[in-house]
Coordinates of C-alpha atoms in Angstrom, one line a residue:
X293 CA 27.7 -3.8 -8.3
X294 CA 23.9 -3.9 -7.4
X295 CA 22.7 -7.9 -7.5
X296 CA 20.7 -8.4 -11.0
X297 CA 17.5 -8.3 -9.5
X298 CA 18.1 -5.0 -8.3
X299 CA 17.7 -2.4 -11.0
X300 CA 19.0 1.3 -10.1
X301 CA 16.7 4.1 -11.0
X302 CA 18.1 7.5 -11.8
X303 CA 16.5 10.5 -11.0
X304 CA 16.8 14.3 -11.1
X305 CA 15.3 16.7 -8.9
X306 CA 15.7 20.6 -9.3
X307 CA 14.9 20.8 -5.5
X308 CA 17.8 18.2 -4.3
X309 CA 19.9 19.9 -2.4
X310 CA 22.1 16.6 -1.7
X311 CA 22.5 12.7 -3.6
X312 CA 19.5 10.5 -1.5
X313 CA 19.5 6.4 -1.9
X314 CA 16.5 5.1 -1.1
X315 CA 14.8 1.2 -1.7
X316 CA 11.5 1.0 -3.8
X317 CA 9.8 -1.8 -1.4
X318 CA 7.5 -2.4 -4.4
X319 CA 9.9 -2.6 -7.3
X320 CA 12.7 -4.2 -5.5
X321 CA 15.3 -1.4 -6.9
X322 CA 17.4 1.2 -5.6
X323 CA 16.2 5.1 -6.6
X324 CA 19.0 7.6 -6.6
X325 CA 17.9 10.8 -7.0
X326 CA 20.7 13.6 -8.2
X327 CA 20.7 17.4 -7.6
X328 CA 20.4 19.2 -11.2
X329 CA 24.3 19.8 -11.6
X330 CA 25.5 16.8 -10.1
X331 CA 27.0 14.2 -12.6
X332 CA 26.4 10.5 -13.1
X333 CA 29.8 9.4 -12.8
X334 CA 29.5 11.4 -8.9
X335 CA 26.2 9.3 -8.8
X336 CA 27.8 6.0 -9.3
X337 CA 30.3 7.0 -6.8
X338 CA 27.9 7.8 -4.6
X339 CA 26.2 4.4 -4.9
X340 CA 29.3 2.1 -4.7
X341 CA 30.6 4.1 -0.7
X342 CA 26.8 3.0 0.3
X343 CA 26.6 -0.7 -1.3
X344 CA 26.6 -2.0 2.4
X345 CA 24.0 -0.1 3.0
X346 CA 21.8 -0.8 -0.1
X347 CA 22.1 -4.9 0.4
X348 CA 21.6 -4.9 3.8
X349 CA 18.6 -2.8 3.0
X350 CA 17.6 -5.2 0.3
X351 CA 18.2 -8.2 2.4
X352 CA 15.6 -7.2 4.6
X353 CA 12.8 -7.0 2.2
X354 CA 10.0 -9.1 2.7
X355 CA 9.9 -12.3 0.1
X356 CA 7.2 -11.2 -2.4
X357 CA 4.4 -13.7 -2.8
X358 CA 4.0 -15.7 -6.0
X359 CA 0.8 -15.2 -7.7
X360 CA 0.5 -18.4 -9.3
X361 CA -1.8 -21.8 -8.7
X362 CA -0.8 -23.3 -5.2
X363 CA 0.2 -20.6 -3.9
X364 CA -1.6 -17.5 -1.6
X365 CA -2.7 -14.2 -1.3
X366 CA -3.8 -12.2 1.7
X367 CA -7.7 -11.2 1.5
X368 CA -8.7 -9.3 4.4
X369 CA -6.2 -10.8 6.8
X370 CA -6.9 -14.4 6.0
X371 CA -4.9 -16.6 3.0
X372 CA -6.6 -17.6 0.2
X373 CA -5.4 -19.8 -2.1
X374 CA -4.8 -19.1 -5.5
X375 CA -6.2 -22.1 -7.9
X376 CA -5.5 -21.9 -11.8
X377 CA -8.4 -23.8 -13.9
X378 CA -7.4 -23.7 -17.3
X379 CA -11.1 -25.0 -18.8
X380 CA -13.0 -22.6 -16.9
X381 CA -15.0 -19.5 -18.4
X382 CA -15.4 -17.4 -15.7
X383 CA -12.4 -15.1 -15.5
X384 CA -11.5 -14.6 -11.7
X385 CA -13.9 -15.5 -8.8
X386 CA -13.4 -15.5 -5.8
X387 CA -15.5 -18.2 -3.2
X388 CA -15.0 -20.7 -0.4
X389 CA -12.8 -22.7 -2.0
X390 CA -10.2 -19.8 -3.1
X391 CA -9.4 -17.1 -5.6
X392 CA -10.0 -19.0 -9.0
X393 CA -8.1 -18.0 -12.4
X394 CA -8.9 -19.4 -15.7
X395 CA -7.3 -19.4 -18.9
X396 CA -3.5 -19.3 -20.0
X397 CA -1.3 -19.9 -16.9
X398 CA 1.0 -16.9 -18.2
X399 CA -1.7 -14.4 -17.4
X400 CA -2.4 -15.9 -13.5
X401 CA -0.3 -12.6 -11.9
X402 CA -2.2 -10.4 -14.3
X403 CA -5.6 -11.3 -13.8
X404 CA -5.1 -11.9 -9.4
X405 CA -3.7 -8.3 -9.3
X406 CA -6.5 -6.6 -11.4
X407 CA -9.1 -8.9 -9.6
X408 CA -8.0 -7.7 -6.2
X409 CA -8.2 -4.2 -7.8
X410 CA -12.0 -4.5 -8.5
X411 CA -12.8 -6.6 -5.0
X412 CA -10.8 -3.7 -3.3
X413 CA -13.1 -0.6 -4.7
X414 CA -16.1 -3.2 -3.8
X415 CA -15.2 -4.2 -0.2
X416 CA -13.2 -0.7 0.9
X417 CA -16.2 1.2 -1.1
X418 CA -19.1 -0.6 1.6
X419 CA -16.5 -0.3 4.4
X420 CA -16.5 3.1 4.1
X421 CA -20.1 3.6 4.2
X422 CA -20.6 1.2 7.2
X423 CA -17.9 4.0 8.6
X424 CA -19.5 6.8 7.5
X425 CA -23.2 5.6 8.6
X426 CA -21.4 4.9 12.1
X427 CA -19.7 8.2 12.7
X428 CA -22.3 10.6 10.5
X429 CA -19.7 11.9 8.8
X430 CA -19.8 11.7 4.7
X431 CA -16.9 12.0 2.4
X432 CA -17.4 14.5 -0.8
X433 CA -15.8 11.7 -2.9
X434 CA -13.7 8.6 -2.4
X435 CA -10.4 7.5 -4.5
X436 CA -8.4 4.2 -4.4
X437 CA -4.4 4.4 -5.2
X438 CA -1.4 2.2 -5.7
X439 CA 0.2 4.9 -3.1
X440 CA 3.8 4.1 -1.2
X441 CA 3.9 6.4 1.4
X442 CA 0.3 6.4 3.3
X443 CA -2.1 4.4 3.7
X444 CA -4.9 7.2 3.7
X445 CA -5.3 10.8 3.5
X446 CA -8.4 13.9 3.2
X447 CA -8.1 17.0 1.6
X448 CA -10.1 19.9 3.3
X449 CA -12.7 19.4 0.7
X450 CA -13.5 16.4 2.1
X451 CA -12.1 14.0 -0.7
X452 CA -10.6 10.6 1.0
X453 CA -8.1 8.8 -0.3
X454 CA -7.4 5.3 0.1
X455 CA -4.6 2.6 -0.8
X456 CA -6.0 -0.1 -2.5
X457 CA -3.6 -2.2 -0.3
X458 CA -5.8 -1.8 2.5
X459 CA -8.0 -4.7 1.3
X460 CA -5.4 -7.5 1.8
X461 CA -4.6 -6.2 5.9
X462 CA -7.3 -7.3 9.0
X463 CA -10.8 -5.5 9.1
X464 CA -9.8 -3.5 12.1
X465 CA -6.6 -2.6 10.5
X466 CA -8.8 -1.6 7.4
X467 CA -11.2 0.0 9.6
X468 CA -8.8 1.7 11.8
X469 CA -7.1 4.1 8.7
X470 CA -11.3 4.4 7.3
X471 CA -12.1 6.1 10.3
X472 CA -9.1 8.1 10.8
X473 CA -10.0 9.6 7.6
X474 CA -13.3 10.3 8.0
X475 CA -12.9 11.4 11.6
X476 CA -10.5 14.7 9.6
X477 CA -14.0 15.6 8.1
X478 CA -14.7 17.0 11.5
X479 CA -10.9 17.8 12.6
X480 CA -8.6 18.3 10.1
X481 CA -5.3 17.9 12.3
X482 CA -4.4 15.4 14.9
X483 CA -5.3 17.2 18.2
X484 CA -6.9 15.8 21.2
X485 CA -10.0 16.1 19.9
X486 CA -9.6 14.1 16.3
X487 CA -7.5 11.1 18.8
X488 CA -10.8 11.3 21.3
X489 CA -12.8 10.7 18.2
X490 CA -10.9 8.1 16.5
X491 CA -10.8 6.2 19.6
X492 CA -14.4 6.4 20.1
X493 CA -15.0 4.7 17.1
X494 CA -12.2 2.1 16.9
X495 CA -12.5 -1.0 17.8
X496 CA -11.2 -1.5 21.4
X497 CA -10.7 2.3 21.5
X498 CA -7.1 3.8 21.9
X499 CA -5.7 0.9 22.5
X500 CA -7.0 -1.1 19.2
X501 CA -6.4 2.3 17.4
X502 CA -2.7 2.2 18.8
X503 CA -2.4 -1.7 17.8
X504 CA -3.4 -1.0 14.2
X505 CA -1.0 1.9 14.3
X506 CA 1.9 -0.7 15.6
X507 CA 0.2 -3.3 13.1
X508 CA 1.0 -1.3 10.2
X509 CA 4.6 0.2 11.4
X510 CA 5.3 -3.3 11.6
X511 CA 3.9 -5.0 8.1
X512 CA 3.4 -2.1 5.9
X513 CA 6.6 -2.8 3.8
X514 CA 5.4 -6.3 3.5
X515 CA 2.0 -5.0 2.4
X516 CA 3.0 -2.7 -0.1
X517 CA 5.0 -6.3 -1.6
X518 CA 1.8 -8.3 -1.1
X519 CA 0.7 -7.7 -4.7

């Protein structure tokens, strides 16, 4: 049996070809996706020859952090405490002493999550037109996503997407996936070219671009629990 905390999420795919198992980083639960014709009771099977797989694979999932008074959250690569004022009339602020909450206690996760929301589209917004001052190179339109599987993307009209998420990891990490995106407004692929621009602009060249690429291998799954 999956542990309590672990809910399993069924799903049907007309394009499965095969039973997949994979862990939701975000959710904490176990998606099992089925081929059209293939039964739930096969399903369950299929889940119970792989339980040593699935808790070793949710054993290895980074604590999530608690977004509550005394505790922290990741801003930019530095932790910032969370402090709860009950009295206060301000909403969420965020200064030099920490990331304030007021009201009801109950609503504390709430209100930190849609604050960092609205300090993301602030802070990436200016980051990427520092970027795009830097590197002359100006995106048709920018989007901010809860995504799960990259960090950034451009479509060919020149759209960039970013993940939210990318406000809680270092500046240079930040930076780093920025101007990869903007430098596919120029090269849209990943030949020598787009790397020789990349690492042109990065900080410390290829060798910062290839630490933010290690940086993120390393602490993404961690960054998509951070909030």
């Amino acid at each position: 049996m999956l542990p309590p905390t672990a809910p399993l999420v069924w799903r049907r795919s007309k394009r499965a070809r095969r039973m997949t198992l994979r862990v939701d980083a975000v959710q904490g639960s176990v998606v099992l996706t089925l081929p059209e014709r293939t039964s739930r009771k096969q399903g369950l099977m299929f889940v119970q020859q792989h339980m040593d797989w699935i808790s070793a694979s949710l054993a290895s999932l980074p604590e999530k952090p608690v977004l509550a008074n005394g505790h922290d959250i990741m801003i930019e690569g530095s932790l910032v405490p969370i402090l709860h004022d009950p009295t206060a009339r301000r909403g969420t602020w965020l200064d030099a002493d920490g990331l304030h909450v007021s009201g009801d206690a109950d609503h504390t996760e709430r209100r930190v999550r849609d604050f960092l929301r609205v300090l993301a589209k602030d802070r990436l917004s200016a980051a990427v037109k520092r970027q795009s001052e830097r590197m002359q190179l100006v995106p048709s339109r920018l989007d901010l996503r809860d995504v799960r599987t990259r960090w950034g993307s451009c479509t060919r009209q020149g759209r960039i997407m970013l993940s939210w998420r990318l406000l809680i990891t270092p500046v240079e990490i930040r930076d780093y996936v920025i101007i990869h995106e903007l430098a596919h407004l120029r090269h849209f692929d990943h030949g020598a070219d787009f790397w020789a621009l990349v690492d042109h602009f990065c900080s410390n060249g290829r060798s910062g671009r290839l630490a933010a690429e290690r940086w993120l291998r390393e602490n993404g799954v961690a960054l998509l629990r951070a909030a």
